Short mmCIF file of C-alpha atoms and ligand atoms in Angstrom, two decimals:
data_model
loop_
_atom_site.label_atom_id
_atom_site.label_comp_id
_atom_site.label_asym_id
_atom_site.label_seq_id
_atom_site.Cartn_x
_atom_site.Cartn_y
_atom_site.Cartn_z
CA MET A 290 116.97 103.48 81.61
CA ASP A 291 118.64 104.30 84.21
CA LEU A 292 120.31 101.95 86.04
CA ALA A 293 121.22 101.03 90.04
CA LEU A 294 125.10 100.52 90.74
CA ASN A 295 127.10 99.87 93.35
CA CYS A 296 130.98 100.41 94.89
CA TYR A 297 132.70 97.57 95.65
CA ALA A 298 134.74 99.26 97.68
CA CYS A 299 133.20 101.58 99.31
CA GLY A 300 129.47 100.40 99.16
CA SER A 301 127.89 103.03 98.05
CA ASP A 302 125.37 103.01 95.45
CA GLY A 303 124.67 105.24 92.22
CA GLN A 304 122.65 105.09 89.51
CA LEU A 305 124.07 104.78 85.73
CA ALA A 306 123.26 108.04 84.17
CA ASP A 307 125.67 109.34 86.80
CA GLY A 308 128.82 107.80 85.21
CA THR A 309 131.42 105.18 86.27
CA ARG A 310 133.02 105.62 88.60
CA CYS A 311 132.32 106.50 92.83
CA ALA A 312 133.11 108.94 94.28
CA CYS A 313 136.10 106.94 95.84
CA GLY A 314 137.76 106.40 92.41
CA GLU A 315 136.71 102.93 92.81
CA PRO A 316 134.87 101.80 88.93
CA TYR A 317 130.95 101.46 90.13
CA TRP A 318 129.84 97.72 88.30
CA LEU A 319 125.72 97.26 88.10
CA GLU A 320 123.48 95.60 91.29
CA THR A 321 122.27 93.05 90.94
CA ASP A 322 120.41 91.16 93.06
CA ALA A 323 120.76 86.77 92.63
CA ARG A 324 118.77 85.44 96.58
CA GLY A 325 115.46 84.55 94.09
CA PHE A 326 117.93 83.72 90.98
CA GLU A 327 117.56 79.54 90.01
CA TRP A 328 119.67 77.99 87.27
CA PRO A 329 117.13 78.37 84.49
CA ASP A 330 115.73 75.38 83.13
CA THR A 331 115.94 76.54 79.47
CA ALA A 332 117.32 75.24 76.25
CA GLU A 333 118.81 78.81 75.59
CA ARG A 334 122.39 78.91 75.12
CA SER A 335 123.14 82.91 74.58
CA LEU A 336 124.58 84.68 77.77
CA TRP A 337 120.32 86.34 77.86
CA ARG A 338 119.85 82.53 79.10
CA TYR A 339 121.52 84.88 82.21
CA ARG A 340 118.57 87.38 81.79
CA ASP A 341 117.67 87.25 85.26
CA LEU A 342 120.91 88.81 86.42
CA LEU A 343 121.40 90.73 83.38
CA PRO A 344 120.16 94.47 82.48
CA PRO A 345 116.09 94.15 81.31
CA VAL A 346 116.15 94.49 77.70
CA ASP A 347 114.71 91.91 74.63
CA PRO A 348 117.84 92.24 72.55
CA GLU A 349 117.78 91.20 68.53
CA ARG A 350 120.68 90.52 65.74
CA LEU A 351 123.93 90.05 66.88
CA ALA A 352 123.10 91.01 70.74
CA ALA A 353 121.26 87.92 71.17
CA VAL A 354 124.03 85.06 70.29
CA ALA A 355 127.26 86.04 72.57
CA GLY A 356 128.30 83.79 74.97
CA GLY A 357 127.05 79.58 75.02
CA THR A 358 131.20 78.89 74.92
CA PRO A 359 132.13 75.40 74.85
CA LEU A 360 133.74 74.35 78.11
CA VAL A 361 136.57 72.20 76.38
CA ARG A 362 137.80 69.03 78.63
CA ALA A 363 141.80 69.35 77.74
CA SER A 364 143.05 66.34 79.74
CA ARG A 365 145.95 66.10 77.57
CA LEU A 366 147.17 69.72 79.75
CA ASP A 367 146.40 67.49 83.38
CA ASP A 368 150.26 66.22 83.39
CA ASP A 369 152.00 70.63 83.00
CA VAL A 370 148.63 71.42 85.81
CA GLY A 371 149.26 68.75 87.66
CA ALA A 372 145.00 68.72 88.34
CA ARG A 373 142.23 68.00 85.84
CA VAL A 374 142.50 71.00 83.29
CA HIS A 375 139.54 72.55 81.39
CA VAL A 376 139.52 75.31 78.50
CA LYS A 377 136.78 78.03 78.28
CA TYR A 378 137.04 78.68 75.05
CA GLU A 379 136.14 82.05 74.36
CA GLY A 380 137.56 82.36 70.59
CA ALA A 381 133.67 80.81 69.51
CA ASN A 382 132.25 84.32 70.05
CA PRO A 383 131.12 85.98 67.19
CA THR A 384 133.72 88.55 66.39
CA GLY A 385 136.22 85.82 68.51
CA THR A 386 136.45 87.17 72.22
CA PHE A 387 134.56 87.47 75.30
CA LYS A 388 134.18 91.13 74.40
CA ASP A 389 131.55 90.14 72.61
CA ARG A 390 129.32 89.39 75.62
CA GLY A 391 130.22 92.95 77.37
CA SER A 392 129.69 94.46 73.82
CA ALA A 393 126.35 92.72 73.68
CA VAL A 394 124.88 94.30 76.58
CA GLY A 395 126.11 96.98 75.65
CA VAL A 396 124.41 97.74 72.66
CA ALA A 397 121.26 95.98 73.35
CA VAL A 398 120.74 98.70 76.45
CA ALA A 399 121.81 101.73 74.66
CA GLU A 400 119.69 100.67 71.70
CA ALA A 401 116.90 100.19 74.31
CA SER A 402 117.59 103.57 75.64
CA GLY A 403 116.79 105.48 72.29
CA ALA A 404 120.44 106.35 71.93
CA SER A 405 121.79 106.26 68.31
CA ALA A 406 125.38 105.89 69.12
CA VAL A 407 127.73 103.56 70.54
CA GLY A 408 131.63 103.98 71.31
CA THR A 409 134.68 102.60 73.06
CA VAL A 410 138.43 102.33 73.61
CA SER A 411 140.61 100.46 72.51
CA HIS A 412 143.55 99.27 69.67
CA GLY A 413 142.01 95.77 68.91
CA ASN A 414 139.69 92.87 70.33
CA MET A 415 136.70 95.36 71.90
CA ALA A 416 136.68 98.08 68.85
CA ARG A 417 136.12 95.13 66.72
CA SER A 418 133.44 93.37 68.82
CA MET A 419 131.87 97.12 69.49
CA ALA A 420 131.79 98.12 65.90
CA ALA A 421 130.54 94.71 64.76
CA HIS A 422 127.35 94.48 67.91
CA ALA A 423 126.81 97.67 66.64
CA ALA A 424 126.25 97.10 63.10
CA SER A 425 123.78 94.60 63.72
CA ALA A 426 121.99 96.86 65.58
CA GLY A 427 122.09 100.20 62.95
CA LEU A 428 123.73 102.48 65.53
CA ASP A 429 126.60 104.32 64.81
CA CYS A 430 130.07 103.75 66.54
CA VAL A 431 132.68 105.51 67.74
CA VAL A 432 135.87 104.08 67.81
CA LEU A 433 138.77 105.83 69.15
CA VAL A 434 141.79 104.16 68.43
CA PRO A 435 145.75 104.67 69.08
CA ALA A 436 147.03 106.71 66.65
CA ASP A 437 150.10 104.08 65.87
CA ILE A 438 147.77 101.05 65.43
CA PRO A 439 149.04 98.69 63.04
CA ALA A 440 147.28 98.27 59.96
CA GLU A 441 146.31 94.93 59.88
CA ARG A 442 144.18 94.63 63.44
CA LEU A 443 143.02 98.62 61.65
CA GLY A 444 141.72 96.63 59.12
CA LEU A 445 139.56 94.64 61.15
CA ILE A 446 138.17 96.65 63.28
CA ALA A 447 137.41 98.61 59.81
CA ARG A 448 135.73 95.92 58.10
CA PHE A 449 132.31 96.56 60.32
CA ASP A 450 132.01 100.56 59.05
CA PRO A 451 132.28 102.73 62.97
CA THR A 452 134.04 105.77 62.31
CA ILE A 453 137.73 105.24 63.55
CA LEU A 454 139.13 108.07 65.38
CA ARG A 455 143.42 107.80 65.84
CA VAL A 456 143.80 109.38 68.95
CA GLU A 457 147.61 110.85 69.23
CA GLY A 458 149.03 113.12 73.10
CA GLY A 459 148.13 109.88 75.19
CA TYR A 460 146.14 106.87 74.82
CA ASP A 461 145.97 106.31 78.33
CA ARG A 462 143.93 109.71 79.13
CA LEU A 463 141.31 108.23 76.24
CA TYR A 464 139.54 106.13 78.86
CA GLY A 465 137.95 109.30 81.09
CA ALA A 466 138.38 111.70 77.98
CA SER A 467 136.24 109.46 76.21
CA LEU A 468 133.28 109.10 78.92
CA ARG A 469 133.26 112.73 79.18
CA VAL A 470 133.19 113.63 75.41
CA GLY A 471 130.40 110.65 74.91
CA ARG A 472 127.93 112.38 77.49
CA GLU A 473 127.94 115.61 75.99
CA HIS A 474 127.53 114.73 72.35
CA GLY A 475 124.91 111.33 73.02
CA VAL A 476 127.70 108.82 72.41
CA ARG A 477 126.49 105.79 75.02
CA PHE A 478 130.90 104.26 75.56
CA VAL A 479 131.05 100.92 76.41
CA ASN A 480 134.78 100.87 77.90
CA SER A 481 136.69 98.45 78.97
CA ASP A 482 135.31 97.77 82.53
CA THR A 483 132.08 100.27 82.91
CA PRO A 484 129.13 98.69 84.75
CA LEU A 485 127.38 97.57 81.28
CA ARG A 486 130.52 95.62 80.36
CA VAL A 487 131.05 93.87 82.94
CA ALA A 488 127.71 92.31 83.71
CA GLY A 489 127.83 91.18 80.24
CA GLN A 490 131.11 89.75 81.35
CA GLN A 491 130.41 88.09 84.37
CA THR A 492 128.25 85.51 81.84
CA THR A 493 131.91 83.91 81.11
CA GLY A 494 131.45 83.33 84.77
CA LEU A 495 128.19 82.40 84.78
CA GLU A 496 128.34 79.79 82.37
CA ILE A 497 132.03 78.06 84.26
CA LEU A 498 129.80 78.25 87.49
CA GLU A 499 126.75 76.50 85.77
CA ALA A 500 129.07 73.96 84.97
CA PHE A 501 129.88 72.69 88.10
CA ALA A 502 127.43 73.96 90.37
CA PRO A 503 126.19 73.37 93.14
CA ASP A 504 130.01 73.68 93.38
CA GLY A 505 132.34 76.00 91.90
CA PRO A 506 135.84 74.98 89.72
CA ASP A 507 138.63 75.07 92.58
CA ALA A 508 140.17 77.13 90.15
CA ILE A 509 139.88 79.82 87.48
CA VAL A 510 142.63 81.26 85.62
CA VAL A 511 142.38 83.71 83.20
CA PRO A 512 144.48 86.54 81.39
CA VAL A 513 143.98 90.49 83.04
CA SER A 514 144.12 93.69 81.28
CA SER A 515 141.57 96.78 82.26
CA GLY A 516 140.58 94.27 84.73
CA GLY A 517 136.89 94.61 83.23
CA HIS A 518 136.68 90.58 83.00
CA ALA A 519 138.35 90.03 85.82
CA SER A 520 135.92 91.95 87.35
CA GLY A 521 133.35 90.37 86.02
CA LEU A 522 134.50 86.68 87.02
CA TRP A 523 134.26 88.40 90.24
CA LYS A 524 130.80 89.65 90.14
CA ALA A 525 129.48 86.73 89.79
CA VAL A 526 131.25 84.18 92.25
CA ARG A 527 130.28 86.64 95.25
CA GLU A 528 127.04 87.09 93.68
CA LEU A 529 126.01 83.53 93.46
CA GLU A 530 127.94 82.47 97.19
CA SER A 531 125.99 85.57 99.03
CA ALA A 532 122.53 84.29 97.82
CA GLY A 533 123.40 80.33 98.65
CA HIS A 534 124.24 79.45 95.23
CA LEU A 535 127.59 77.84 95.64
CA ALA A 536 129.07 76.57 98.09
CA ASP A 537 132.39 76.33 97.40
CA PRO A 538 133.13 79.13 95.63
CA PRO A 539 136.25 78.80 93.04
CA ALA A 540 140.09 80.18 93.48
CA LEU A 541 140.95 83.62 90.93
CA TYR A 542 143.93 83.88 89.52
CA PHE A 543 144.88 86.77 86.95
CA VAL A 544 148.28 86.62 84.78
CA GLN A 545 149.29 89.95 83.06
CA ALA A 546 152.89 89.35 80.99
CA ALA A 547 155.69 90.70 82.28
CA ALA A 548 156.45 92.96 80.42
CA CYS A 549 153.48 95.37 81.32
CA ALA A 550 152.04 94.29 84.97
CA PRO A 551 150.89 97.18 87.05
CA ILE A 552 148.15 94.77 88.99
CA ALA A 553 150.39 91.28 89.51
CA GLU A 554 153.87 93.94 91.20
CA ALA A 555 151.07 95.90 93.27
CA TRP A 556 149.69 92.06 93.92
CA ALA A 557 153.95 91.42 94.68
CA ARG A 558 154.40 94.18 96.81
CA GLU A 559 150.77 93.81 98.93
CA ALA A 560 149.06 96.73 98.08
CA ASN A 561 145.75 97.01 97.68
CA ALA A 562 146.63 100.14 95.37
CA VAL A 563 147.96 99.52 91.49
CA ALA A 564 150.49 102.10 90.43
CA PRO A 565 150.64 103.21 86.42
CA VAL A 566 153.85 101.56 84.48
CA GLU A 567 155.96 102.24 82.33
CA ALA A 568 154.58 100.12 78.49
CA GLY A 569 156.84 97.77 77.92
CA GLU A 570 156.47 95.16 74.70
CA THR A 571 155.56 92.07 74.97
CA VAL A 572 153.63 89.37 72.52
CA ALA A 573 150.78 89.91 74.65
CA TYR A 574 148.92 93.41 73.21
CA SER A 575 145.33 92.84 73.66
CA ILE A 576 146.94 92.74 77.77
CA ALA A 577 149.37 95.53 78.16
CA ASN A 578 147.66 97.53 79.64
CA THR A 579 149.82 100.17 81.68
CA ASP A 580 147.28 102.17 84.11
CA PRO A 581 143.97 99.19 84.59
CA PRO A 582 141.03 101.23 85.25
CA SER A 583 139.57 98.02 87.47
CA GLY A 584 143.15 97.39 89.01
CA ASN A 585 142.35 97.44 92.49
CA ARG A 586 139.65 95.55 91.88
CA VAL A 587 141.31 92.82 90.69
CA LEU A 588 143.78 92.44 93.82
CA ALA A 589 140.23 92.84 95.89
CA ALA A 590 138.90 89.47 94.10
CA ALA A 591 142.22 88.11 94.01
CA SER A 592 142.48 88.30 98.15
CA ASP A 593 138.64 87.86 98.44
CA THR A 594 138.70 83.93 96.87
CA GLY A 595 141.96 83.43 97.45
CA GLY A 596 143.83 83.22 94.29
CA ALA A 597 146.32 85.62 93.20
CA VAL A 598 147.80 87.51 90.77
CA LEU A 599 151.19 86.99 88.79
CA ALA A 600 152.99 87.24 85.32
CA VAL A 601 154.43 85.28 82.94
CA ASP A 602 157.64 86.44 79.96
CA ASP A 603 156.84 86.09 76.09
CA ASP A 604 159.00 83.30 75.91
CA ALA A 605 156.29 81.02 78.26
CA ILE A 606 153.61 82.75 76.28
CA LEU A 607 154.82 81.87 72.93
CA ALA A 608 156.01 77.97 74.82
CA ALA A 609 152.59 77.76 76.07
CA ARG A 610 150.88 79.02 72.97
CA ARG A 611 151.83 75.90 71.03
CA THR A 612 151.65 73.44 73.56
CA LEU A 613 147.56 74.59 73.91
CA ALA A 614 147.41 74.24 69.88
CA GLU A 615 149.09 70.61 69.70
CA ARG A 616 147.31 69.56 73.02
CA THR A 617 144.21 70.88 72.65
CA GLY A 618 143.76 72.14 68.34
CA LEU A 619 142.62 75.40 70.00
CA PHE A 620 144.33 78.18 68.40
CA VAL A 621 144.45 80.47 70.62
CA GLU A 622 146.02 84.87 70.72
CA SER A 623 148.56 84.88 72.64
CA ALA A 624 147.48 87.16 75.27
CA CYS A 625 144.53 83.99 75.93
CA ALA A 626 148.42 81.83 76.24
CA THR A 627 149.80 83.59 79.83
CA ALA A 628 146.86 81.32 81.19
CA LEU A 629 148.00 78.15 81.03
CA ALA A 630 151.51 79.45 81.16
CA GLY A 631 150.19 80.84 84.70
CA ALA A 632 148.63 77.54 85.68
CA ARG A 633 152.15 76.06 84.79
CA ASP A 634 153.89 78.20 86.88
CA LEU A 635 151.03 78.13 90.20
CA ALA A 636 151.31 74.12 89.92
CA ALA A 637 155.00 74.14 89.69
CA ALA A 638 154.24 76.45 93.43
CA GLY A 639 152.64 74.00 94.57
CA ALA A 640 148.76 75.48 94.34
CA PHE A 641 146.65 72.81 92.58
CA VAL A 642 145.98 68.64 93.99
CA PRO A 643 145.35 66.10 91.01
CA GLU A 644 141.44 66.22 91.97
CA ASP A 645 141.17 69.85 91.54
CA ASP A 646 139.10 71.29 88.48
CA VAL A 647 141.09 74.14 86.98
CA VAL A 648 139.33 76.46 84.20
CA LEU A 649 141.08 78.35 82.02
CA VAL A 650 139.76 81.06 80.07
CA ALA A 651 141.29 81.17 76.88
CA THR A 652 139.17 84.66 75.95
CA GLY A 653 139.89 85.44 72.81
CA THR A 654 140.57 83.70 68.78
CA GLY A 655 144.26 83.13 67.46
CA PHE A 656 142.76 83.71 63.96
CA THR A 657 143.04 87.50 64.02
CA GLU A 658 146.86 87.35 64.58
CA ARG A 659 149.51 87.87 62.05
CA ASP A 660 153.29 85.88 63.72
CA VAL A 661 151.87 82.89 63.33
CA ASP A 662 155.26 81.30 61.27
CA PRO A 663 155.53 77.66 60.94
CA VAL A 664 157.48 76.25 64.01
CA GLY A 665 160.39 74.23 63.06
CA PRO A 666 161.32 72.63 60.47
CA ALA A 667 159.61 73.51 56.67
CA PRO A 668 157.54 70.35 55.46
CA ARG A 669 159.31 68.14 53.13
CA THR A 670 157.90 67.54 49.39
CA VAL A 671 156.79 64.67 47.52
CA HIS A 672 155.88 63.50 44.01
CA VAL A 673 152.40 62.18 44.05
CA ASP A 674 153.70 59.09 42.59
CA ALA A 675 156.09 58.56 45.61
CA LEU A 676 153.43 59.37 48.58
CA ASP A 677 153.22 55.42 49.27
CA GLY A 678 156.84 55.59 50.18
CA ALA A 679 156.97 58.58 51.61
CA LEU A 680 153.65 58.59 54.18
CA GLU A 681 155.74 54.63 54.56
CA SER A 682 158.48 56.68 55.79
CA VAL A 683 156.31 58.84 58.23
CA LEU A 684 154.44 56.40 59.92
CA SER A 685 157.32 53.73 60.95
C1 PLP B 294 140.35 92.84 76.91
C2 PLP B 294 140.95 90.58 76.14
C3 PLP B 294 141.81 90.10 78.00
C4 PLP B 294 142.21 90.87 78.85
O1 PLP B 294 140.76 91.31 79.54
P1 PLP B 294 139.82 92.92 80.59
O2 PLP B 294 138.64 92.62 80.82
O3 PLP B 294 140.65 93.73 80.03
O4 PLP B 294 140.86 92.07 81.39
C5 PLP B 294 141.96 89.20 77.59
N1 PLP B 294 142.48 88.44 76.52
C6 PLP B 294 141.79 89.43 75.45
C7 PLP B 294 141.71 87.87 74.38
C8 PLP B 294 141.56 90.10 75.63
O5 PLP B 294 141.10 90.93 74.46
ZN1 ZN B 295 133.14 103.67 96.28
#
């Protein structure tokens, strides 16, 4: 199956078979004509609800069920953000993150094209997602991970029995190297911002926009690393707006962890190109990309929509992670908590008014994380016969 691609930066056209980047150096995305599109009048809940805007495949098994995640009205966060807060809970996807949307489209297209193997470069969520989707379709899956990956994260990937290679000598070089060797060996790599992944991940945006149609929400705040998800959100906004389906498009705000924030640093310098940074340690390890392949596209998305790119430190991330649990009941990964931490900073800078609808994208579940130490003093111990008195004292 060949699919038409397009470059957001210079407008050049390409084909999926030719590779994933334009001659100008920027990443391609799938070209979609949304002019004839209408919000679907069907009961379909998965991302295939938007099949008119996706590659023409008819997925089965796991690839059929990603997407359709809850959009929760989180009124107990309104005071923090100074607006009406909603949380898009991507933890409800089959393997617990929005990566399933991109994996679903990548695996479904590979399967429909008669490929026997798919692959990805990841140290966590994307690897788990690709391995699971490939397993369900009976495709081989090659996962390239950094050699120093923590054992517990390796275990979460290994459950789905992919071929795992621990690679030394520069994890940052793997993105390009994998696409090259994949083409030679018939492995369809669906990396962080490749066109099929972005096509699938644009459906997070489509679901949010449909919930607020015909206007958008006022702002969407989302964690960013490679820029693949951000690109998908922008693609959804741009295409629907230019096709006349979105009267009032949202501002897109992207949040990074301060210890590894190449896109936010470029934004602060008012540059239109991202420069790689040295890796720093952060609790938000899922968003610690030192050389984001779609970084420039994220800068364009922020400026085109009247948004921004910002960075938040680990203390703010951990505080936001706790607030999300205590005031929304959602158990999110540290990386996702950057969205609330960033929204707090935006609110302090006067970005929102109380009538604004602000959507925080909680990109993944926290049940995959190990650092869930109890907060505060240990719960007290009581004898079963003393329960009556104990409850009376805590409730009074
Ligand atoms: C991958 C990931 C991100 C970042 O998405 P990009 O498309 O790489 O920018 C954010 N949060 C979680 C939980 C992720 O797994
Ligand atoms: Zn180009």
